[in-house]
Amino acid sequence: MVQNMSMSTVAISQCSVFCGPNNEWRNSGQMKEIHIVFGVQRLYLCSHGRKTLSFVGQSDVSQPGNVRVEAGWLFRGGDKGSESNASCERSESANEDILMFFFQLDLATRVQYALNVEQYEIAQELRNKLTEVESEVIKLQENRRGSASKSEVQDIAISLLRLRADLQNAIQSENYNLAAELRDEISKLEAESLAASVKAQAYENVQYTFRLGQKVKHKIFGYHAVICGMDPVCFESKSWMETANIEKLARGPDQPFYQVLVNVHDDPNLLVAYVPEENLLTPDQQDMQDRFDHPYVSFLFYGADAAGDLIPIKQLREKYNQPRHELPHDPQNEEDGKDA
C-alpha cells in the first residue's frame, strides 16, 4: 500500500467494484461490478483479463454518505455450452457477500497503515467509513437471513407487552372496537413470536457436517470446492430456490447451506455456489491431492494444513463464529519425525 493511501493492489480475480456517485451497476459481459457509495469517495476493485484487484480512493472521506451495494455476476459464460446444470446453484448474493468481506478487510488494513505512519486524521476518517460498511453489511445480512435472531424474539415480546397494556386501557375506557383490533393484532404477534422462537432455537442448535476451509466434492455435479461460508438453513430468495429445485431435496431448505469456492479447473464459469449439505461429500484422498485453484483463496485462507484442507483466516472464523480446527494427534507421524 502506498503512503498517500490512494492505492492498494492485491491479487484476486476478474471482478470490478466501483464506489462513486451514480448508484448503479453495469455488467460488461466478462466483468463483475459492485458499486459502493461513500459520499465523494471512489474506490475500485477491478480487473479485466488478469487477476488483479485494486482499491483506488481519494483521501477526502470526511463527508457523510450512504453505503449501497449492488451486484451482477462475475462470469456470464461466453462459450456455447459452457454453462452446466451446476449453474442452478450459482449465487450472486454469496459472491456479493464475499466481495463485501474483502472490502471490510481492505479498509481495516488501510486504517492500520494510517496509524502506523501516524496519519491519525486519515485513520479516523477510514475508521468511520469502516463503521459505515460494517453497519451496511449487518443490514444486508438481516435482509438476506430474515427474522430468526434472539433480538427479534425479544422485540416481539416487548411489542406484545405494549399491546396488552393498550388492550387493558381500551377495555377500561369501554372502547370495544379498539379492543377487538388490539386482540387480533396480539394474536398475530403471538403466532409470529412462536415461529421466530422455534427458528431461533433451531439456528442455535444447528450441527454442521462440514467446516470452513474443508475441501468437498459435489455429489451430483462432481466438481471440487472449498467451504468459505455456512448458513443454518437456506437464506436465498424464493426465486433462487425455485431455480435450484430446492423443494425436490430430501431435506428441503431447512438444512445447512454452504458458500463454496468452486475449483476453476472443474468449472471456470461457476466460481461461487450455494450448496445444500446433502449435495456435498468428503472427497477421497486422491481428490485431496489434486490441484485446487480459485482467485479468492489467498484472501480467505492462510494455506493448507497437513490433511490438505485450507486454513481460514481469523476474520472468516469470527464472521461465522467457528472455532479453529485442530488436526487429530497422530503418534505414528511423531515417531516418523523422530526417525528422520
Tab-separated table of C-alpha atoms in Angstrom:
chain	number	residue	atom	x	y	z
A	1	MET	CA	0.000	0.000	0.000
A	2	VAL	CA	1.457	3.373	-0.951
A	3	GLN	CA	1.930	6.091	1.591
A	4	ASN	CA	-0.664	8.557	0.290
A	5	MET	CA	-3.389	5.984	0.871
A	6	SER	CA	-4.597	6.331	-2.718
A	7	MET	CA	-3.887	2.806	-3.940
A	8	SER	CA	-3.794	-0.716	-2.593
A	9	THR	CA	-3.408	-3.553	-5.074
A	10	VAL	CA	-3.732	-7.247	-4.373
A	11	ALA	CA	-4.333	-10.347	-6.474
A	12	ILE	CA	-7.896	-11.607	-6.690
A	13	SER	CA	-9.973	-12.294	-9.815
A	14	GLN	CA	-11.762	-10.925	-12.805
A	15	CYS	CA	-14.016	-8.533	-10.967
A	16	SER	CA	-14.733	-4.874	-10.515
A	17	VAL	CA	-16.094	-2.874	-7.611
A	18	PHE	CA	-16.813	0.820	-8.132
A	19	CYS	CA	-17.580	3.336	-5.443
A	20	GLY	CA	-18.917	6.547	-6.847
A	21	PRO	CA	-21.860	8.935	-7.036
A	22	ASN	CA	-24.112	7.183	-9.548
A	23	ASN	CA	-25.554	4.294	-7.501
A	24	GLU	CA	-25.766	1.914	-10.407
A	25	TRP	CA	-24.140	-1.243	-11.636
A	26	ARG	CA	-23.130	-2.282	-15.108
A	27	ASN	CA	-22.111	-5.631	-16.488
A	28	SER	CA	-19.635	-5.745	-19.332
A	29	GLY	CA	-20.245	-9.411	-20.034
A	30	GLN	CA	-16.994	-10.710	-18.514
A	31	MET	CA	-16.700	-8.426	-15.535
A	32	LYS	CA	-18.363	-8.387	-12.148
A	33	GLU	CA	-19.096	-4.885	-10.866
A	34	ILE	CA	-20.262	-3.689	-7.470
A	35	HIS	CA	-20.898	-0.016	-6.799
A	36	ILE	CA	-20.499	1.233	-3.248
A	37	VAL	CA	-21.183	4.854	-2.359
A	38	PHE	CA	-19.375	6.751	0.390
A	39	GLY	CA	-20.122	10.419	-0.229
A	40	VAL	CA	-17.418	11.698	-2.587
A	41	GLN	CA	-15.037	8.796	-2.146
A	42	ARG	CA	-14.337	6.464	-5.034
A	43	LEU	CA	-12.860	3.041	-4.657
A	44	TYR	CA	-12.335	0.453	-7.350
A	45	LEU	CA	-11.796	-3.273	-7.205
A	46	CYS	CA	-11.096	-4.131	-10.768
A	47	SER	CA	-9.510	-6.363	-13.321
A	48	HIS	CA	-10.385	-7.313	-16.849
A	49	GLY	CA	-8.433	-10.162	-18.351
A	50	ARG	CA	-5.949	-10.518	-15.492
A	51	LYS	CA	-6.086	-11.476	-11.833
A	52	THR	CA	-5.800	-8.152	-10.057
A	53	LEU	CA	-7.923	-6.323	-7.554
A	54	SER	CA	-7.311	-2.663	-6.816
A	55	PHE	CA	-8.691	-0.212	-4.315
A	56	VAL	CA	-8.316	3.341	-5.565
A	57	GLY	CA	-9.714	6.169	-3.484
A	58	GLN	CA	-9.485	9.818	-2.620
A	59	SER	CA	-8.109	10.716	0.777
A	60	ASP	CA	-11.066	13.010	1.441
A	61	VAL	CA	-13.578	10.682	3.091
A	62	SER	CA	-14.844	13.158	5.634
A	63	GLN	CA	-18.216	13.828	4.024
A	64	PRO	CA	-21.012	11.539	5.191
A	65	GLY	CA	-22.560	9.190	2.698
A	66	ASN	CA	-24.749	6.176	2.399
A	67	VAL	CA	-23.410	2.724	1.635
A	68	ARG	CA	-25.096	0.938	-1.201
A	69	VAL	CA	-24.123	-2.340	-2.793
A	70	GLU	CA	-25.484	-3.814	-5.978
A	71	ALA	CA	-24.019	-6.798	-7.739
A	72	GLY	CA	-24.074	-8.535	-11.069
A	73	TRP	CA	-22.307	-11.817	-11.780
A	74	LEU	CA	-18.651	-12.354	-12.419
A	75	PHE	CA	-18.970	-14.692	-15.403
A	76	ARG	CA	-21.750	-14.900	-17.937
A	77	GLY	CA	-20.333	-17.832	-19.887
A	78	GLY	CA	-19.046	-16.687	-23.230
A	79	ASP	CA	-18.672	-20.066	-24.932
A	80	LYS	CA	-21.648	-22.001	-26.176
A	81	GLY	CA	-22.266	-24.999	-23.994
A	82	SER	CA	-20.075	-23.678	-21.188
A	83	GLU	CA	-23.000	-23.470	-18.795
A	84	SER	CA	-23.698	-26.687	-16.888
A	85	ASN	CA	-26.555	-27.735	-14.676
A	86	ALA	CA	-24.368	-26.751	-11.750
A	87	SER	CA	-25.157	-23.123	-12.587
A	88	CYS	CA	-28.545	-23.552	-10.861
A	89	GLU	CA	-26.649	-23.291	-7.539
A	90	ARG	CA	-24.756	-20.159	-8.568
A	91	SER	CA	-25.334	-17.426	-6.001
A	92	GLU	CA	-24.857	-13.751	-6.749
A	93	SER	CA	-25.689	-12.825	-3.155
A	94	ALA	CA	-22.977	-15.197	-1.867
A	95	ASN	CA	-20.440	-13.665	-4.239
A	96	GLU	CA	-21.507	-10.171	-3.148
A	97	ASP	CA	-21.144	-11.195	0.487
A	98	ILE	CA	-17.567	-12.358	-0.142
A	99	LEU	CA	-16.634	-9.164	-2.005
A	100	MET	CA	-18.019	-7.019	0.805
A	101	PHE	CA	-15.915	-9.066	3.214
A	102	PHE	CA	-12.845	-8.279	1.080
A	103	PHE	CA	-13.742	-4.601	1.209
A	104	GLN	CA	-14.009	-4.686	5.005
A	105	LEU	CA	-10.599	-6.337	5.276
A	106	ASP	CA	-9.021	-3.744	2.998
A	107	LEU	CA	-10.481	-0.821	4.937
A	108	ALA	CA	-9.242	-2.332	8.203
A	109	THR	CA	-5.783	-2.703	6.650
A	110	ARG	CA	-5.818	0.918	5.497
A	111	VAL	CA	-6.783	2.056	8.996
A	112	GLN	CA	-3.873	0.143	10.496
A	113	TYR	CA	-1.463	1.510	7.893
A	114	ALA	CA	-2.554	5.091	8.607
A	115	LEU	CA	-1.950	4.516	12.315
A	116	ASN	CA	1.478	3.020	11.616
A	117	VAL	CA	2.570	6.119	9.683
A	118	GLU	CA	0.912	8.413	12.267
A	119	GLN	CA	-1.739	9.733	9.867
A	120	TYR	CA	-4.309	9.860	12.647
A	121	GLU	CA	-6.899	12.053	10.928
A	122	ILE	CA	-6.968	9.783	7.895
A	123	ALA	CA	-7.142	6.760	10.199
A	124	GLN	CA	-10.188	8.214	11.960
A	125	GLU	CA	-11.910	9.002	8.658
A	126	LEU	CA	-11.241	5.498	7.379
A	127	ARG	CA	-12.433	4.026	10.663
A	128	ASN	CA	-15.688	5.979	10.293
A	129	LYS	CA	-16.120	4.566	6.799
A	130	LEU	CA	-15.358	1.082	8.065
A	131	THR	CA	-18.123	1.531	10.635
A	132	GLU	CA	-20.499	2.531	7.833
A	133	VAL	CA	-19.558	-0.550	5.833
A	134	GLU	CA	-19.992	-2.834	8.835
A	135	SER	CA	-23.436	-1.353	9.509
A	136	GLU	CA	-24.438	-1.869	5.898
A	137	VAL	CA	-23.164	-5.445	5.951
A	138	ILE	CA	-25.333	-6.131	9.004
A	139	LYS	CA	-28.360	-4.715	7.170
A	140	LEU	CA	-27.634	-6.838	4.109
A	141	GLN	CA	-27.296	-9.940	6.272
A	142	GLU	CA	-30.562	-9.183	8.059
A	143	ASN	CA	-32.344	-8.676	4.732
A	144	ARG	CA	-30.914	-11.929	3.418
A	145	ARG	CA	-31.382	-14.046	6.503
A	146	GLY	CA	-34.746	-12.681	7.568
A	147	SER	CA	-36.030	-12.760	11.118
A	148	ALA	CA	-34.627	-15.507	13.252
A	149	SER	CA	-32.495	-13.861	15.879
A	150	LYS	CA	-32.976	-13.646	19.603
A	151	SER	CA	-33.230	-9.878	19.341
A	152	GLU	CA	-36.295	-10.125	17.124
A	153	VAL	CA	-37.975	-12.525	19.514
A	154	GLN	CA	-37.298	-10.002	22.264
A	155	ASP	CA	-38.666	-7.161	20.132
A	156	ILE	CA	-41.889	-9.092	19.543
A	157	ALA	CA	-42.184	-9.756	23.275
A	158	ILE	CA	-41.849	-6.027	24.024
A	159	SER	CA	-44.476	-5.217	21.399
A	160	LEU	CA	-46.834	-7.758	22.959
A	161	LEU	CA	-46.452	-6.164	26.381
A	162	ARG	CA	-47.321	-2.750	24.961
A	163	LEU	CA	-50.311	-4.075	23.043
A	164	ARG	CA	-51.666	-5.852	26.121
A	165	ALA	CA	-51.346	-2.637	28.088
A	166	ASP	CA	-53.201	-0.785	25.333
A	167	LEU	CA	-55.847	-3.513	25.324
A	168	GLN	CA	-56.404	-3.107	29.063
A	169	ASN	CA	-56.777	0.651	28.665
A	170	ALA	CA	-59.230	0.211	25.778
A	171	ILE	CA	-61.377	-2.159	27.871
A	172	GLN	CA	-61.347	0.199	30.846
A	173	SER	CA	-62.427	3.094	28.637
A	174	GLU	CA	-65.074	0.856	27.027
A	175	ASN	CA	-63.599	1.339	23.557
A	176	TYR	CA	-64.545	-2.134	22.444
A	177	ASN	CA	-63.867	-1.642	18.723
A	178	LEU	CA	-60.272	-0.715	19.501
A	179	ALA	CA	-60.032	-3.616	21.946
A	180	ALA	CA	-61.127	-6.062	19.236
A	181	GLU	CA	-58.484	-4.715	16.836
A	182	LEU	CA	-55.829	-4.996	19.523
A	183	ARG	CA	-56.816	-8.594	20.275
A	184	ASP	CA	-56.407	-9.502	16.591
A	185	GLU	CA	-53.014	-7.832	16.480
A	186	ILE	CA	-51.926	-9.610	19.665
A	187	SER	CA	-52.970	-12.988	18.234
A	188	LYS	CA	-50.981	-12.329	15.088
A	189	LEU	CA	-47.876	-11.308	17.030
A	190	GLU	CA	-48.135	-14.328	19.322
A	191	ALA	CA	-48.073	-16.609	16.277
A	192	GLU	CA	-45.052	-14.738	14.877
A	193	SER	CA	-43.308	-14.933	18.239
A	194	LEU	CA	-43.757	-18.695	18.415
A	195	ALA	CA	-42.448	-19.201	14.887
A	196	ALA	CA	-39.462	-16.901	15.480
A	197	SER	CA	-38.624	-18.660	18.767
A	198	VAL	CA	-38.655	-22.096	17.139
A	199	LYS	CA	-36.499	-20.885	14.253
A	200	ALA	CA	-34.025	-19.103	16.517
A	201	GLN	CA	-33.674	-22.233	18.642
A	202	ALA	CA	-33.066	-24.320	15.521
A	203	TYR	CA	-30.377	-21.887	14.355
A	204	GLU	CA	-28.573	-22.097	17.688
A	205	ASN	CA	-28.615	-25.886	17.739
A	206	VAL	CA	-27.580	-26.489	14.122
A	207	GLN	CA	-24.833	-29.054	13.574
A	208	TYR	CA	-22.665	-28.532	10.505
A	209	THR	CA	-21.232	-31.609	8.801
A	210	PHE	CA	-18.535	-29.566	7.066
A	211	ARG	CA	-16.277	-26.773	8.337
A	212	LEU	CA	-14.656	-23.651	6.945
A	213	GLY	CA	-11.744	-24.464	4.665
A	214	GLN	CA	-12.744	-28.086	4.195
A	215	LYS	CA	-12.456	-29.453	0.667
A	216	VAL	CA	-15.627	-31.077	-0.610
A	217	LYS	CA	-16.998	-32.708	-3.745
A	218	HIS	CA	-20.453	-32.127	-5.214
A	219	LYS	CA	-22.481	-35.311	-5.070
A	220	ILE	CA	-24.359	-34.606	-8.322
A	221	PHE	CA	-22.175	-32.358	-10.478
A	222	GLY	CA	-18.822	-33.788	-9.391
A	223	TYR	CA	-16.876	-30.541	-9.073
A	224	HIS	CA	-14.466	-29.931	-6.209
A	225	ALA	CA	-14.831	-26.944	-3.920
A	226	VAL	CA	-13.821	-25.397	-0.597
A	227	ILE	CA	-16.221	-24.256	2.138
A	228	CYS	CA	-15.976	-20.490	2.706
A	229	GLY	CA	-19.303	-19.775	4.430
A	230	MET	CA	-22.240	-21.512	6.051
A	231	ASP	CA	-25.863	-20.859	6.983
A	232	PRO	CA	-28.109	-22.963	9.251
A	233	VAL	CA	-30.844	-23.015	6.576
A	234	CYS	CA	-31.240	-21.703	3.041
A	235	PHE	CA	-31.179	-17.893	3.103
A	236	GLU	CA	-31.592	-17.386	-0.630
A	237	SER	CA	-34.636	-15.832	-2.299
A	238	LYS	CA	-37.721	-17.811	-3.296
A	239	SER	CA	-36.895	-17.337	-6.981
A	240	TRP	CA	-33.399	-18.745	-6.432
A	241	MET	CA	-34.821	-21.738	-4.558
A	242	GLU	CA	-37.235	-22.407	-7.420
A	243	THR	CA	-34.405	-22.289	-9.969
A	244	ALA	CA	-32.251	-24.600	-7.826
A	245	ASN	CA	-35.172	-27.026	-7.264
A	246	ILE	CA	-34.723	-26.872	-3.511
A	247	GLU	CA	-38.207	-28.308	-2.945
A	248	LYS	CA	-37.019	-31.571	-4.537
A	249	LEU	CA	-34.245	-32.056	-1.972
A	250	ALA	CA	-34.770	-34.791	0.607
A	251	ARG	CA	-34.198	-32.277	3.436
A	252	GLY	CA	-35.584	-29.260	1.622
A	253	PRO	CA	-34.463	-25.712	2.553
A	254	ASP	CA	-34.307	-26.445	6.302
A	255	GLN	CA	-30.776	-27.861	6.317
A	256	PRO	CA	-27.350	-26.206	6.400
A	257	PHE	CA	-26.310	-24.475	3.177
A	258	TYR	CA	-22.705	-23.670	2.318
A	259	GLN	CA	-20.981	-20.974	0.312
A	260	VAL	CA	-18.327	-22.829	-1.669
A	261	LEU	CA	-15.470	-21.728	-3.921
A	262	VAL	CA	-15.521	-23.976	-6.985
A	263	ASN	CA	-12.229	-25.233	-8.387
A	264	VAL	CA	-11.677	-23.272	-11.615
A	265	HIS	CA	-10.201	-26.394	-13.222
A	266	ASP	CA	-13.554	-28.149	-12.753
A	267	ASP	CA	-15.868	-25.263	-13.722
A	268	PRO	CA	-14.358	-21.856	-14.586
A	269	ASN	CA	-17.798	-20.277	-15.001
A	270	LEU	CA	-19.353	-21.136	-11.636
A	271	LEU	CA	-16.867	-19.579	-9.195
A	272	VAL	CA	-19.156	-19.327	-6.118
A	273	ALA	CA	-22.040	-21.687	-5.400
A	274	TYR	CA	-24.581	-22.037	-2.593
A	275	VAL	CA	-24.974	-25.735	-1.914
A	276	PRO	CA	-27.228	-27.751	0.425
A	277	GLU	CA	-25.455	-30.049	2.829
A	278	GLU	CA	-26.999	-33.191	1.359
A	279	ASN	CA	-25.338	-32.449	-2.003
A	280	LEU	CA	-21.789	-32.387	-0.613
A	281	LEU	CA	-19.353	-35.236	0.023
A	282	THR	CA	-15.927	-35.524	1.596
A	283	PRO	CA	-13.525	-36.233	-1.312
A	284	ASP	CA	-11.273	-39.269	-1.308
A	285	GLN	CA	-7.541	-38.991	-0.669
A	286	GLN	CA	-6.668	-38.835	-4.369
A	287	ASP	CA	-9.010	-35.854	-4.865
A	288	MET	CA	-7.384	-34.086	-1.918
A	289	GLN	CA	-4.045	-34.207	-3.734
A	290	ASP	CA	-5.389	-32.690	-6.972
A	291	ARG	CA	-4.556	-29.071	-7.734
A	292	PHE	CA	-7.104	-26.567	-6.437
A	293	ASP	CA	-7.183	-23.012	-7.768
A	294	HIS	CA	-9.583	-20.153	-7.115
A	295	PRO	CA	-8.990	-16.375	-7.191
A	296	TYR	CA	-10.465	-15.829	-3.705
A	297	VAL	CA	-8.396	-18.445	-1.870
A	298	SER	CA	-5.448	-16.199	-0.989
A	299	PHE	CA	-7.766	-13.719	0.752
A	300	LEU	CA	-9.819	-16.146	2.787
A	301	PHE	CA	-7.232	-18.744	3.785
A	302	TYR	CA	-3.673	-18.830	5.130
A	303	GLY	CA	-2.718	-22.005	3.273
A	304	ALA	CA	-3.270	-25.753	3.557
A	305	ASP	CA	-2.997	-27.978	6.604
A	306	ALA	CA	-1.366	-31.406	6.736
A	307	ALA	CA	-4.603	-33.074	5.626
A	308	GLY	CA	-4.870	-30.903	2.524
A	309	ASP	CA	-7.771	-28.730	3.704
A	310	LEU	CA	-7.406	-24.950	3.808
A	311	ILE	CA	-6.887	-22.887	6.969
A	312	PRO	CA	-9.384	-19.992	7.215
A	313	ILE	CA	-8.184	-16.575	8.321
A	314	LYS	CA	-9.209	-15.447	11.787
A	315	GLN	CA	-11.676	-12.854	10.483
A	316	LEU	CA	-13.526	-15.516	8.470
A	317	ARG	CA	-13.825	-17.789	11.508
A	318	GLU	CA	-15.115	-14.863	13.554
A	319	LYS	CA	-17.667	-13.986	10.877
A	320	TYR	CA	-19.265	-17.425	11.192
A	321	ASN	CA	-18.426	-17.935	14.873
A	322	GLN	CA	-16.470	-21.090	14.109
A	323	PRO	CA	-13.623	-22.479	16.232
A	324	ARG	CA	-10.142	-23.106	14.971
A	325	HIS	CA	-9.852	-26.624	13.596
A	326	GLU	CA	-7.094	-28.739	15.094
A	327	LEU	CA	-5.931	-31.866	13.324
A	328	PRO	CA	-6.121	-35.021	15.490
A	329	HIS	CA	-2.839	-36.073	17.024
A	330	ASP	CA	-1.152	-38.909	15.151
A	331	PRO	CA	1.550	-40.679	17.244
A	332	GLN	CA	2.775	-42.516	14.135
A	333	ASN	CA	3.686	-39.231	12.423
A	334	GLU	CA	5.562	-38.163	15.536
A	335	GLU	CA	7.566	-41.402	15.562
A	336	ASP	CA	8.342	-40.971	11.860
A	337	GLY	CA	9.629	-37.499	12.583
A	338	LYS	CA	11.968	-38.797	15.310
A	339	ASP	CA	13.316	-41.472	12.998
A	340	ALA	CA	14.016	-38.873	10.339
